[in-house]
JSON list of C-alpha atoms and ligand atoms in Angstrom, two decimals:
[
{"chain": "M", "resi": 40, "resn": "MET", "atom": "CA", "xyz": [27.63, -30.07, 10.85]},
{"chain": "M", "resi": 41, "resn": "ILE", "atom": "CA", "xyz": [26.00, -28.60, 13.94]},
{"chain": "M", "resi": 42, "resn": "ILE", "atom": "CA", "xyz": [23.50, -25.78, 13.50]},
{"chain": "M", "resi": 43, "resn": "ALA", "atom": "CA", "xyz": [22.34, -24.17, 16.74]},
{"chain": "M", "resi": 44, "resn": "ILE", "atom": "CA", "xyz": [19.23, -21.99, 16.83]},
{"chain": "M", "resi": 45, "resn": "ASP", "atom": "CA", "xyz": [18.02, -20.05, 19.87]},
{"chain": "M", "resi": 46, "resn": "GLY", "atom": "CA", "xyz": [15.31, -17.49, 20.46]},
{"chain": "M", "resi": 47, "resn": "PRO", "atom": "CA", "xyz": [12.33, -16.68, 22.66]},
{"chain": "M", "resi": 48, "resn": "ALA", "atom": "CA", "xyz": [9.10, -18.68, 22.78]},
{"chain": "M", "resi": 49, "resn": "ALA", "atom": "CA", "xyz": [7.15, -18.81, 19.50]},
{"chain": "M", "resi": 50, "resn": "SER", "atom": "CA", "xyz": [9.83, -16.96, 17.55]},
{"chain": "M", "resi": 51, "resn": "GLY", "atom": "CA", "xyz": [9.53, -19.50, 14.74]},
{"chain": "M", "resi": 52, "resn": "LYS", "atom": "CA", "xyz": [12.54, -21.60, 15.80]},
{"chain": "M", "resi": 53, "resn": "SER", "atom": "CA", "xyz": [10.83, -24.96, 15.57]},
{"chain": "M", "resi": 54, "resn": "THR", "atom": "CA", "xyz": [9.39, -24.35, 12.13]},
{"chain": "M", "resi": 55, "resn": "ALA", "atom": "CA", "xyz": [12.72, -23.00, 10.86]},
{"chain": "M", "resi": 56, "resn": "ALA", "atom": "CA", "xyz": [14.84, -25.72, 12.44]},
{"chain": "M", "resi": 57, "resn": "ARG", "atom": "CA", "xyz": [12.55, -28.54, 11.37]},
{"chain": "M", "resi": 58, "resn": "SER", "atom": "CA", "xyz": [12.34, -27.39, 7.76]},
{"chain": "M", "resi": 59, "resn": "LEU", "atom": "CA", "xyz": [16.08, -26.71, 7.57]},
{"chain": "M", "resi": 60, "resn": "ALA", "atom": "CA", "xyz": [16.91, -30.18, 8.92]},
{"chain": "M", "resi": 61, "resn": "LYS", "atom": "CA", "xyz": [14.51, -31.75, 6.46]},
{"chain": "M", "resi": 62, "resn": "ARG", "atom": "CA", "xyz": [15.95, -29.82, 3.52]},
{"chain": "M", "resi": 63, "resn": "LEU", "atom": "CA", "xyz": [19.52, -30.76, 4.48]},
{"chain": "M", "resi": 64, "resn": "GLY", "atom": "CA", "xyz": [18.56, -34.35, 5.33]},
{"chain": "M", "resi": 65, "resn": "ILE", "atom": "CA", "xyz": [20.02, -34.13, 8.83]},
{"chain": "M", "resi": 66, "resn": "THR", "atom": "CA", "xyz": [18.66, -34.64, 12.36]},
{"chain": "M", "resi": 67, "resn": "PHE", "atom": "CA", "xyz": [16.24, -32.16, 13.96]},
{"chain": "M", "resi": 68, "resn": "LEU", "atom": "CA", "xyz": [16.54, -31.73, 17.72]},
{"chain": "M", "resi": 69, "resn": "ASP", "atom": "CA", "xyz": [13.68, -29.97, 19.53]},
{"chain": "M", "resi": 70, "resn": "THR", "atom": "CA", "xyz": [15.14, -29.39, 23.00]},
{"chain": "M", "resi": 71, "resn": "GLY", "atom": "CA", "xyz": [12.08, -27.47, 24.23]},
{"chain": "M", "resi": 72, "resn": "ALA", "atom": "CA", "xyz": [10.14, -30.71, 23.77]},
{"chain": "M", "resi": 73, "resn": "MET", "atom": "CA", "xyz": [12.61, -32.42, 26.14]},
{"chain": "M", "resi": 74, "resn": "TYR", "atom": "CA", "xyz": [11.96, -29.91, 28.95]},
{"chain": "M", "resi": 75, "resn": "ARG", "atom": "CA", "xyz": [8.24, -30.24, 28.17]},
{"chain": "M", "resi": 76, "resn": "ALA", "atom": "CA", "xyz": [8.50, -34.04, 28.49]},
{"chain": "M", "resi": 77, "resn": "VAL", "atom": "CA", "xyz": [10.18, -33.77, 31.89]},
{"chain": "M", "resi": 78, "resn": "THR", "atom": "CA", "xyz": [7.49, -31.31, 32.99]},
{"chain": "M", "resi": 79, "resn": "LEU", "atom": "CA", "xyz": [4.74, -33.65, 31.81]},
{"chain": "M", "resi": 80, "resn": "ASP", "atom": "CA", "xyz": [6.30, -36.50, 33.75]},
{"chain": "M", "resi": 81, "resn": "VAL", "atom": "CA", "xyz": [6.67, -34.26, 36.83]},
{"chain": "M", "resi": 82, "resn": "LEU", "atom": "CA", "xyz": [2.96, -33.40, 36.66]},
{"chain": "M", "resi": 83, "resn": "ARG", "atom": "CA", "xyz": [1.89, -37.00, 36.01]},
{"chain": "M", "resi": 84, "resn": "ARG", "atom": "CA", "xyz": [3.83, -38.17, 39.06]},
{"chain": "M", "resi": 85, "resn": "ASP", "atom": "CA", "xyz": [2.42, -35.40, 41.24]},
{"chain": "M", "resi": 86, "resn": "VAL", "atom": "CA", "xyz": [5.89, -34.03, 41.85]},
{"chain": "M", "resi": 87, "resn": "ASP", "atom": "CA", "xyz": [6.11, -30.38, 42.94]},
{"chain": "M", "resi": 88, "resn": "PRO", "atom": "CA", "xyz": [7.61, -28.41, 39.97]},
{"chain": "M", "resi": 89, "resn": "THR", "atom": "CA", "xyz": [9.44, -26.14, 42.43]},
{"chain": "M", "resi": 90, "resn": "ASP", "atom": "CA", "xyz": [11.21, -29.11, 44.10]},
{"chain": "M", "resi": 91, "resn": "ALA", "atom": "CA", "xyz": [14.64, -29.16, 42.41]},
{"chain": "M", "resi": 92, "resn": "ALA", "atom": "CA", "xyz": [15.77, -32.52, 43.77]},
{"chain": "M", "resi": 93, "resn": "ALA", "atom": "CA", "xyz": [12.53, -34.31, 42.90]},
{"chain": "M", "resi": 94, "resn": "CYS", "atom": "CA", "xyz": [12.43, -32.77, 39.38]},
{"chain": "M", "resi": 95, "resn": "THR", "atom": "CA", "xyz": [16.07, -33.76, 38.86]},
{"chain": "M", "resi": 96, "resn": "ALA", "atom": "CA", "xyz": [15.25, -37.35, 39.81]},
{"chain": "M", "resi": 97, "resn": "VAL", "atom": "CA", "xyz": [12.45, -37.36, 37.22]},
{"chain": "M", "resi": 98, "resn": "ALA", "atom": "CA", "xyz": [14.82, -35.92, 34.56]},
{"chain": "M", "resi": 99, "resn": "GLU", "atom": "CA", "xyz": [17.49, -38.52, 35.33]},
{"chain": "M", "resi": 100, "resn": "ALA", "atom": "CA", "xyz": [15.03, -41.40, 35.09]},
{"chain": "M", "resi": 101, "resn": "ILE", "atom": "CA", "xyz": [13.00, -40.33, 32.06]},
{"chain": "M", "resi": 102, "resn": "GLU", "atom": "CA", "xyz": [13.62, -42.16, 28.81]},
{"chain": "M", "resi": 103, "resn": "ILE", "atom": "CA", "xyz": [13.51, -39.65, 25.96]},
{"chain": "M", "resi": 104, "resn": "SER", "atom": "CA", "xyz": [13.96, -40.42, 22.27]},
{"chain": "M", "resi": 105, "resn": "PHE", "atom": "CA", "xyz": [12.67, -39.09, 18.96]},
{"chain": "M", "resi": 106, "resn": "ASP", "atom": "CA", "xyz": [10.87, -40.69, 16.03]},
{"chain": "M", "resi": 107, "resn": "VAL", "atom": "CA", "xyz": [12.10, -40.28, 12.44]},
{"chain": "M", "resi": 108, "resn": "GLU", "atom": "CA", "xyz": [10.09, -37.06, 12.09]},
{"chain": "M", "resi": 109, "resn": "GLY", "atom": "CA", "xyz": [11.79, -35.63, 15.17]},
{"chain": "M", "resi": 110, "resn": "ARG", "atom": "CA", "xyz": [8.71, -35.96, 17.41]},
{"chain": "M", "resi": 111, "resn": "ILE", "atom": "CA", "xyz": [9.41, -36.70, 21.04]},
{"chain": "M", "resi": 112, "resn": "LEU", "atom": "CA", "xyz": [8.86, -40.14, 22.57]},
{"chain": "M", "resi": 113, "resn": "ILE", "atom": "CA", "xyz": [8.66, -40.69, 26.32]},
{"chain": "M", "resi": 114, "resn": "GLY", "atom": "CA", "xyz": [9.50, -44.27, 27.26]},
{"chain": "M", "resi": 115, "resn": "GLY", "atom": "CA", "xyz": [8.88, -45.08, 23.59]},
{"chain": "M", "resi": 116, "resn": "ALA", "atom": "CA", "xyz": [5.33, -43.58, 23.54]},
{"chain": "M", "resi": 117, "resn": "PRO", "atom": "CA", "xyz": [4.37, -40.35, 21.73]},
{"chain": "M", "resi": 118, "resn": "GLY", "atom": "CA", "xyz": [4.69, -37.26, 23.93]},
{"chain": "M", "resi": 119, "resn": "GLU", "atom": "CA", "xyz": [2.58, -35.13, 21.57]},
{"chain": "M", "resi": 120, "resn": "PRO", "atom": "CA", "xyz": [0.13, -33.50, 22.01]},
{"chain": "M", "resi": 121, "resn": "GLU", "atom": "CA", "xyz": [0.29, -33.59, 25.83]},
{"chain": "M", "resi": 122, "resn": "VAL", "atom": "CA", "xyz": [3.72, -31.93, 25.95]},
{"chain": "M", "resi": 123, "resn": "ARG", "atom": "CA", "xyz": [2.05, -28.81, 24.41]},
{"chain": "M", "resi": 124, "resn": "SER", "atom": "CA", "xyz": [-0.85, -28.70, 26.90]},
{"chain": "M", "resi": 125, "resn": "GLU", "atom": "CA", "xyz": [-1.63, -25.58, 28.92]},
{"chain": "M", "resi": 126, "resn": "ALA", "atom": "CA", "xyz": [-0.75, -27.41, 32.12]},
{"chain": "M", "resi": 127, "resn": "VAL", "atom": "CA", "xyz": [2.77, -28.01, 30.76]},
{"chain": "M", "resi": 128, "resn": "ASN", "atom": "CA", "xyz": [3.02, -24.45, 29.35]},
{"chain": "M", "resi": 129, "resn": "ARG", "atom": "CA", "xyz": [2.32, -23.09, 32.82]},
{"chain": "M", "resi": 130, "resn": "ARG", "atom": "CA", "xyz": [5.07, -25.01, 34.62]},
{"chain": "M", "resi": 131, "resn": "VAL", "atom": "CA", "xyz": [7.79, -25.77, 32.05]},
{"chain": "M", "resi": 132, "resn": "SER", "atom": "CA", "xyz": [9.90, -22.66, 32.71]},
{"chain": "M", "resi": 133, "resn": "GLU", "atom": "CA", "xyz": [10.12, -23.52, 36.41]},
{"chain": "M", "resi": 134, "resn": "VAL", "atom": "CA", "xyz": [11.09, -27.13, 35.77]},
{"chain": "M", "resi": 135, "resn": "ALA", "atom": "CA", "xyz": [13.64, -26.12, 33.10]},
{"chain": "M", "resi": 136, "resn": "ALA", "atom": "CA", "xyz": [15.30, -23.70, 35.51]},
{"chain": "M", "resi": 137, "resn": "HIS", "atom": "CA", "xyz": [16.57, -26.47, 37.83]},
{"chain": "M", "resi": 138, "resn": "SER", "atom": "CA", "xyz": [20.29, -27.11, 37.22]},
{"chain": "M", "resi": 139, "resn": "GLY", "atom": "CA", "xyz": [19.96, -30.85, 37.79]},
{"chain": "M", "resi": 140, "resn": "VAL", "atom": "CA", "xyz": [17.22, -31.07, 35.16]},
{"chain": "M", "resi": 141, "resn": "ARG", "atom": "CA", "xyz": [19.37, -29.12, 32.71]},
{"chain": "M", "resi": 142, "resn": "ARG", "atom": "CA", "xyz": [22.44, -31.27, 33.38]},
{"chain": "M", "resi": 143, "resn": "ALA", "atom": "CA", "xyz": [20.48, -34.41, 32.55]},
{"chain": "M", "resi": 144, "resn": "MET", "atom": "CA", "xyz": [18.99, -32.94, 29.35]},
{"chain": "M", "resi": 145, "resn": "VAL", "atom": "CA", "xyz": [22.24, -31.38, 28.12]},
{"chain": "M", "resi": 146, "resn": "ALA", "atom": "CA", "xyz": [23.98, -34.76, 28.37]},
{"chain": "M", "resi": 147, "resn": "VAL", "atom": "CA", "xyz": [21.30, -36.32, 26.15]},
{"chain": "M", "resi": 148, "resn": "GLN", "atom": "CA", "xyz": [21.43, -33.39, 23.71]},
{"chain": "M", "resi": 149, "resn": "ARG", "atom": "CA", "xyz": [25.21, -33.61, 23.29]},
{"chain": "M", "resi": 150, "resn": "ARG", "atom": "CA", "xyz": [25.01, -37.35, 22.79]},
{"chain": "M", "resi": 151, "resn": "ILE", "atom": "CA", "xyz": [22.40, -36.92, 20.06]},
{"chain": "M", "resi": 152, "resn": "GLY", "atom": "CA", "xyz": [24.55, -34.19, 18.46]},
{"chain": "M", "resi": 153, "resn": "GLU", "atom": "CA", "xyz": [27.63, -36.42, 18.48]},
{"chain": "M", "resi": 154, "resn": "GLN", "atom": "CA", "xyz": [25.78, -39.44, 17.11]},
{"chain": "M", "resi": 155, "resn": "ALA", "atom": "CA", "xyz": [24.20, -37.38, 14.35]},
{"chain": "M", "resi": 156, "resn": "SER", "atom": "CA", "xyz": [27.50, -35.80, 13.31]},
{"chain": "M", "resi": 157, "resn": "ALA", "atom": "CA", "xyz": [29.64, -38.93, 13.43]},
{"chain": "M", "resi": 158, "resn": "GLY", "atom": "CA", "xyz": [30.06, -41.39, 10.61]},
{"chain": "M", "resi": 159, "resn": "ALA", "atom": "CA", "xyz": [30.99, -41.54, 6.97]},
{"chain": "M", "resi": 160, "resn": "SER", "atom": "CA", "xyz": [32.35, -38.45, 5.30]},
{"chain": "M", "resi": 161, "resn": "GLY", "atom": "CA", "xyz": [30.90, -37.38, 1.99]},
{"chain": "M", "resi": 162, "resn": "ASP", "atom": "CA", "xyz": [27.24, -37.18, 2.89]},
{"chain": "M", "resi": 163, "resn": "LEU", "atom": "CA", "xyz": [26.23, -34.21, 4.99]},
{"chain": "M", "resi": 164, "resn": "ARG", "atom": "CA", "xyz": [25.61, -35.36, 8.55]},
{"chain": "M", "resi": 165, "resn": "GLY", "atom": "CA", "xyz": [24.69, -33.44, 11.61]},
{"chain": "M", "resi": 166, "resn": "VAL", "atom": "CA", "xyz": [21.95, -31.81, 13.59]},
{"chain": "M", "resi": 167, "resn": "VAL", "atom": "CA", "xyz": [19.83, -28.69, 13.66]},
{"chain": "M", "resi": 168, "resn": "ALA", "atom": "CA", "xyz": [19.25, -28.10, 17.37]},
{"chain": "M", "resi": 169, "resn": "GLU", "atom": "CA", "xyz": [16.86, -25.45, 18.66]},
{"chain": "M", "resi": 170, "resn": "GLY", "atom": "CA", "xyz": [16.13, -24.14, 22.13]},
{"chain": "M", "resi": 171, "resn": "ARG", "atom": "CA", "xyz": [17.36, -21.44, 24.52]},
{"chain": "M", "resi": 172, "resn": "ASP", "atom": "CA", "xyz": [20.96, -22.43, 25.23]},
{"chain": "M", "resi": 173, "resn": "MET", "atom": "CA", "xyz": [22.05, -24.23, 22.06]},
{"chain": "M", "resi": 174, "resn": "THR", "atom": "CA", "xyz": [24.38, -21.41, 20.94]},
{"chain": "M", "resi": 175, "resn": "SER", "atom": "CA", "xyz": [25.59, -20.47, 24.43]},
{"chain": "M", "resi": 176, "resn": "VAL", "atom": "CA", "xyz": [25.99, -23.70, 26.41]},
{"chain": "M", "resi": 177, "resn": "VAL", "atom": "CA", "xyz": [25.22, -26.94, 24.61]},
{"chain": "M", "resi": 178, "resn": "PHE", "atom": "CA", "xyz": [26.93, -26.37, 21.24]},
{"chain": "M", "resi": 179, "resn": "PRO", "atom": "CA", "xyz": [29.08, -23.22, 21.65]},
{"chain": "M", "resi": 180, "resn": "ASP", "atom": "CA", "xyz": [31.32, -24.45, 18.80]},
{"chain": "M", "resi": 181, "resn": "ALA", "atom": "CA", "xyz": [28.44, -24.99, 16.37]},
{"chain": "M", "resi": 182, "resn": "ASP", "atom": "CA", "xyz": [29.22, -24.41, 12.69]},
{"chain": "M", "resi": 183, "resn": "LEU", "atom": "CA", "xyz": [26.33, -21.98, 12.45]},
{"chain": "M", "resi": 184, "resn": "LYS", "atom": "CA", "xyz": [24.62, -20.11, 15.31]},
{"chain": "M", "resi": 185, "resn": "VAL", "atom": "CA", "xyz": [21.34, -18.33, 14.79]},
{"chain": "M", "resi": 186, "resn": "PHE", "atom": "CA", "xyz": [19.26, -16.09, 17.06]},
{"chain": "M", "resi": 187, "resn": "LEU", "atom": "CA", "xyz": [15.67, -15.81, 15.84]},
{"chain": "M", "resi": 188, "resn": "VAL", "atom": "CA", "xyz": [13.52, -12.96, 17.06]},
{"chain": "M", "resi": 189, "resn": "ALA", "atom": "CA", "xyz": [10.04, -11.59, 16.41]},
{"chain": "M", "resi": 190, "resn": "SER", "atom": "CA", "xyz": [7.99, -8.96, 18.22]},
{"chain": "M", "resi": 191, "resn": "PRO", "atom": "CA", "xyz": [5.85, -10.14, 21.16]},
{"chain": "M", "resi": 192, "resn": "ARG", "atom": "CA", "xyz": [2.68, -9.22, 19.29]},
{"chain": "M", "resi": 193, "resn": "GLU", "atom": "CA", "xyz": [3.65, -11.18, 16.17]},
{"chain": "M", "resi": 194, "resn": "ARG", "atom": "CA", "xyz": [4.73, -14.21, 18.19]},
{"chain": "M", "resi": 195, "resn": "ALA", "atom": "CA", "xyz": [1.43, -14.24, 20.08]},
{"chain": "M", "resi": 196, "resn": "ARG", "atom": "CA", "xyz": [-0.51, -13.86, 16.84]},
{"chain": "M", "resi": 197, "resn": "ARG", "atom": "CA", "xyz": [1.32, -16.84, 15.29]},
{"chain": "M", "resi": 198, "resn": "ARG", "atom": "CA", "xyz": [0.95, -19.03, 18.36]},
{"chain": "M", "resi": 199, "resn": "ALA", "atom": "CA", "xyz": [-2.79, -18.23, 18.70]},
{"chain": "M", "resi": 200, "resn": "GLU", "atom": "CA", "xyz": [-3.32, -19.02, 15.05]},
{"chain": "M", "resi": 201, "resn": "GLU", "atom": "CA", "xyz": [-1.37, -22.28, 15.28]},
{"chain": "M", "resi": 202, "resn": "GLU", "atom": "CA", "xyz": [-3.53, -23.35, 18.21]},
{"chain": "M", "resi": 203, "resn": "GLY", "atom": "CA", "xyz": [-6.71, -22.49, 16.33]},
{"chain": "M", "resi": 204, "resn": "HIS", "atom": "CA", "xyz": [-7.65, -19.61, 18.67]},
{"chain": "M", "resi": 205, "resn": "PRO", "atom": "CA", "xyz": [-6.82, -16.37, 16.82]},
{"chain": "M", "resi": 206, "resn": "GLU", "atom": "CA", "xyz": [-9.15, -14.48, 19.18]},
{"chain": "M", "resi": 207, "resn": "ARG", "atom": "CA", "xyz": [-6.95, -15.37, 22.16]},
{"chain": "M", "resi": 208, "resn": "ALA", "atom": "CA", "xyz": [-3.81, -13.56, 20.95]},
{"chain": "M", "resi": 209, "resn": "ALA", "atom": "CA", "xyz": [-3.75, -11.13, 23.90]},
{"chain": "M", "resi": 210, "resn": "GLU", "atom": "CA", "xyz": [-3.87, -14.02, 26.38]},
{"chain": "M", "resi": 211, "resn": "TYR", "atom": "CA", "xyz": [-1.02, -15.79, 24.54]},
{"chain": "M", "resi": 212, "resn": "GLU", "atom": "CA", "xyz": [1.02, -12.58, 24.55]},
{"chain": "M", "resi": 213, "resn": "ALA", "atom": "CA", "xyz": [0.83, -12.42, 28.34]},
{"chain": "M", "resi": 214, "resn": "ASP", "atom": "CA", "xyz": [1.80, -16.10, 28.70]},
{"chain": "M", "resi": 215, "resn": "LEU", "atom": "CA", "xyz": [4.76, -15.74, 26.30]},
{"chain": "M", "resi": 216, "resn": "ALA", "atom": "CA", "xyz": [5.96, -12.58, 28.09]},
{"chain": "M", "resi": 217, "resn": "ARG", "atom": "CA", "xyz": [5.88, -14.42, 31.43]},
{"chain": "M", "resi": 218, "resn": "ARG", "atom": "CA", "xyz": [7.89, -17.34, 30.02]},
{"chain": "M", "resi": 219, "resn": "ASP", "atom": "CA", "xyz": [10.39, -15.07, 28.22]},
{"chain": "M", "resi": 220, "resn": "GLU", "atom": "CA", "xyz": [11.03, -13.19, 31.44]},
{"chain": "M", "resi": 221, "resn": "TYR", "atom": "CA", "xyz": [11.55, -16.43, 33.36]},
{"chain": "M", "resi": 222, "resn": "ASP", "atom": "CA", "xyz": [13.76, -18.04, 30.68]},
{"chain": "M", "resi": 223, "resn": "SER", "atom": "CA", "xyz": [15.93, -14.92, 30.25]},
{"chain": "M", "resi": 224, "resn": "THR", "atom": "CA", "xyz": [16.52, -14.14, 33.92]},
{"chain": "M", "resi": 225, "resn": "ARG", "atom": "CA", "xyz": [17.09, -17.62, 35.41]},
{"chain": "M", "resi": 226, "resn": "GLU", "atom": "CA", "xyz": [20.51, -18.27, 36.86]},
{"chain": "M", "resi": 227, "resn": "ASP", "atom": "CA", "xyz": [21.49, -21.39, 34.90]},
{"chain": "M", "resi": 228, "resn": "SER", "atom": "CA", "xyz": [21.80, -21.01, 31.11]},
{"chain": "M", "resi": 229, "resn": "PRO", "atom": "CA", "xyz": [19.44, -18.06, 30.54]},
{"chain": "M", "resi": 230, "resn": "LEU", "atom": "CA", "xyz": [18.37, -17.19, 27.00]},
{"chain": "M", "resi": 231, "resn": "VAL", "atom": "CA", "xyz": [21.10, -14.87, 25.69]},
{"chain": "M", "resi": 232, "resn": "GLU", "atom": "CA", "xyz": [22.15, -13.64, 22.28]},
{"chain": "M", "resi": 233, "resn": "VAL", "atom": "CA", "xyz": [25.75, -14.75, 21.84]},
{"chain": "M", "resi": 234, "resn": "GLU", "atom": "CA", "xyz": [28.34, -12.84, 19.88]},
{"chain": "M", "resi": 235, "resn": "GLY", "atom": "CA", "xyz": [28.80, -14.23, 16.41]},
{"chain": "M", "resi": 236, "resn": "ALA", "atom": "CA", "xyz": [25.23, -15.51, 16.06]},
{"chain": "M", "resi": 237, "resn": "LEU", "atom": "CA", "xyz": [23.29, -14.54, 12.98]},
{"chain": "M", "resi": 238, "resn": "ARG", "atom": "CA", "xyz": [20.33, -12.44, 14.17]},
{"chain": "M", "resi": 239, "resn": "LEU", "atom": "CA", "xyz": [17.19, -12.91, 12.10]},
{"chain": "M", "resi": 240, "resn": "GLU", "atom": "CA", "xyz": [14.13, -10.76, 12.74]},
{"chain": "M", "resi": 241, "resn": "THR", "atom": "CA", "xyz": [11.18, -12.63, 11.32]},
{"chain": "M", "resi": 242, "resn": "ASP", "atom": "CA", "xyz": [8.17, -10.28, 11.72]},
{"chain": "M", "resi": 243, "resn": "GLU", "atom": "CA", "xyz": [8.26, -9.44, 8.03]},
{"chain": "M", "resi": 244, "resn": "LEU", "atom": "CA", "xyz": [9.46, -12.82, 6.76]},
{"chain": "M", "resi": 245, "resn": "THR", "atom": "CA", "xyz": [7.46, -15.87, 5.70]},
{"chain": "M", "resi": 246, "resn": "PRO", "atom": "CA", "xyz": [8.64, -19.29, 6.98]},
{"chain": "M", "resi": 247, "resn": "GLU", "atom": "CA", "xyz": [9.89, -20.00, 3.44]},
{"chain": "M", "resi": 248, "resn": "GLN", "atom": "CA", "xyz": [11.97, -16.79, 3.45]},
{"chain": "M", "resi": 249, "resn": "VAL", "atom": "CA", "xyz": [13.48, -17.68, 6.83]},
{"chain": "M", "resi": 250, "resn": "LEU", "atom": "CA", "xyz": [14.37, -21.14, 5.50]},
{"chain": "M", "resi": 251, "resn": "GLN", "atom": "CA", "xyz": [15.89, -19.63, 2.36]},
{"chain": "M", "resi": 252, "resn": "ARG", "atom": "CA", "xyz": [18.03, -17.27, 4.42]},
{"chain": "M", "resi": 253, "resn": "LEU", "atom": "CA", "xyz": [19.32, -20.17, 6.54]},
{"chain": "M", "resi": 254, "resn": "ILE", "atom": "CA", "xyz": [20.07, -22.29, 3.49]},
{"chain": "M", "resi": 255, "resn": "GLU", "atom": "CA", "xyz": [22.14, -19.45, 2.05]},
{"chain": "M", "resi": 256, "resn": "GLU", "atom": "CA", "xyz": [24.18, -19.37, 5.26]},
{"chain": "M", "resi": 257, "resn": "VAL", "atom": "CA", "xyz": [24.74, -23.12, 5.18]},
{"chain": "M", "resi": 258, "resn": "GLU", "atom": "CA", "xyz": [25.73, -23.00, 1.52]},
{"chain": "M", "resi": 259, "resn": "ALA", "atom": "CA", "xyz": [28.20, -20.21, 2.25]},
{"chain": "M", "resi": 260, "resn": "LEU", "atom": "CA", "xyz": [29.72, -22.37, 4.98]},
{"chain": "M", "resi": 261, "resn": "ARG", "atom": "CA", "xyz": [30.04, -25.39, 2.75]},
{"chain": "M", "resi": 262, "resn": "GLY", "atom": "CA", "xyz": [31.71, -23.26, 0.07]},
{"chain": "Y", "resi": 197, "resn": "LIG", "atom": "O1", "xyz": [10.69, -23.85, 22.85]},
{"chain": "Y", "resi": 197, "resn": "LIG", "atom": "P1", "xyz": [9.60, -24.32, 23.81]},
{"chain": "Y", "resi": 197, "resn": "LIG", "atom": "O2", "xyz": [8.51, -23.29, 24.03]},
{"chain": "Y", "resi": 197, "resn": "LIG", "atom": "O3", "xyz": [9.04, -25.64, 23.45]},
{"chain": "Y", "resi": 197, "resn": "LIG", "atom": "O4", "xyz": [10.35, -24.49, 25.22]},
{"chain": "Y", "resi": 197, "resn": "LIG", "atom": "C1", "xyz": [9.66, -24.86, 26.38]},
{"chain": "Y", "resi": 197, "resn": "LIG", "atom": "C2", "xyz": [10.39, -24.35, 27.63]},
{"chain": "Y", "resi": 197, "resn": "LIG", "atom": "O5", "xyz": [11.60, -25.08, 27.81]},
{"chain": "Y", "resi": 197, "resn": "LIG", "atom": "C3", "xyz": [10.76, -22.88, 27.61]},
{"chain": "Y", "resi": 197, "resn": "LIG", "atom": "O6", "xyz": [9.92, -22.12, 28.43]},
{"chain": "Y", "resi": 197, "resn": "LIG", "atom": "C4", "xyz": [12.17, -22.82, 28.11]},
{"chain": "Y", "resi": 197, "resn": "LIG", "atom": "C5", "xyz": [12.65, -24.23, 28.20]},
{"chain": "Y", "resi": 197, "resn": "LIG", "atom": "N1", "xyz": [13.82, -24.51, 27.36]},
{"chain": "Y", "resi": 197, "resn": "LIG", "atom": "C6", "xyz": [15.04, -24.36, 27.93]},
{"chain": "Y", "resi": 197, "resn": "LIG", "atom": "O7", "xyz": [15.14, -23.93, 29.07]},
{"chain": "Y", "resi": 197, "resn": "LIG", "atom": "N2", "xyz": [16.17, -24.69, 27.23]},
{"chain": "Y", "resi": 197, "resn": "LIG", "atom": "C7", "xyz": [16.08, -25.15, 25.99]},
{"chain": "Y", "resi": 197, "resn": "LIG", "atom": "N3", "xyz": [17.20, -25.49, 25.33]},
{"chain": "Y", "resi": 197, "resn": "LIG", "atom": "C8", "xyz": [14.81, -25.29, 25.36]},
{"chain": "Y", "resi": 197, "resn": "LIG", "atom": "C9", "xyz": [13.70, -24.95, 26.09]}
]
């Protein structure tokens, strides 16, 4: 089973996708972490994030995998917490906009999706993949497609709280707005809400309620 979840930055996708995968006992795929890993490598190598060819070369050479908890590994070493640093936040949208970078990452994502879904029948197998183009480009035939949204203010509040800086919510709101604008207007695979996706507005929902709603959808699918 392939479950594809898209939505803007800090809409609660990671929390929802991770907990859903855990509950179902299937693979969790955090594709934002992959673009963050490429960006981290670009910065470490002093590559210019606006240089499409150089960023593509980094994306083609990088060795990305995930540990059993779904946390990203770069060349086998933990990518957290550096992949969430402010330096990466500032440049990741630019790096992720290069078509060559996306081509390299999409190939890895589809391979992980195929590997996770293949195998013995009976047990539920598959992947919960979250990002910006899971429903539109990477897994357009997913069994379940979800578009998670929350207001800019609520997303900034959650992100600031997560980072332990509730007083910086206004600053986070500006950063998220900048990234949303970039991610939604880029030429290759912009964030879009596809027809047929379940739209979930999460301002008024707890993470547990979001999870519950998704489980109901999966149960309906499985009959
Ligand atoms: O979900 P996130 O904030 O970790 O994503 C980081 C950046 O990566 C985001 O600004 C857009 C990009 N991204 C993307 O272009 N396509 C994806 N499938 C996932 C993330």
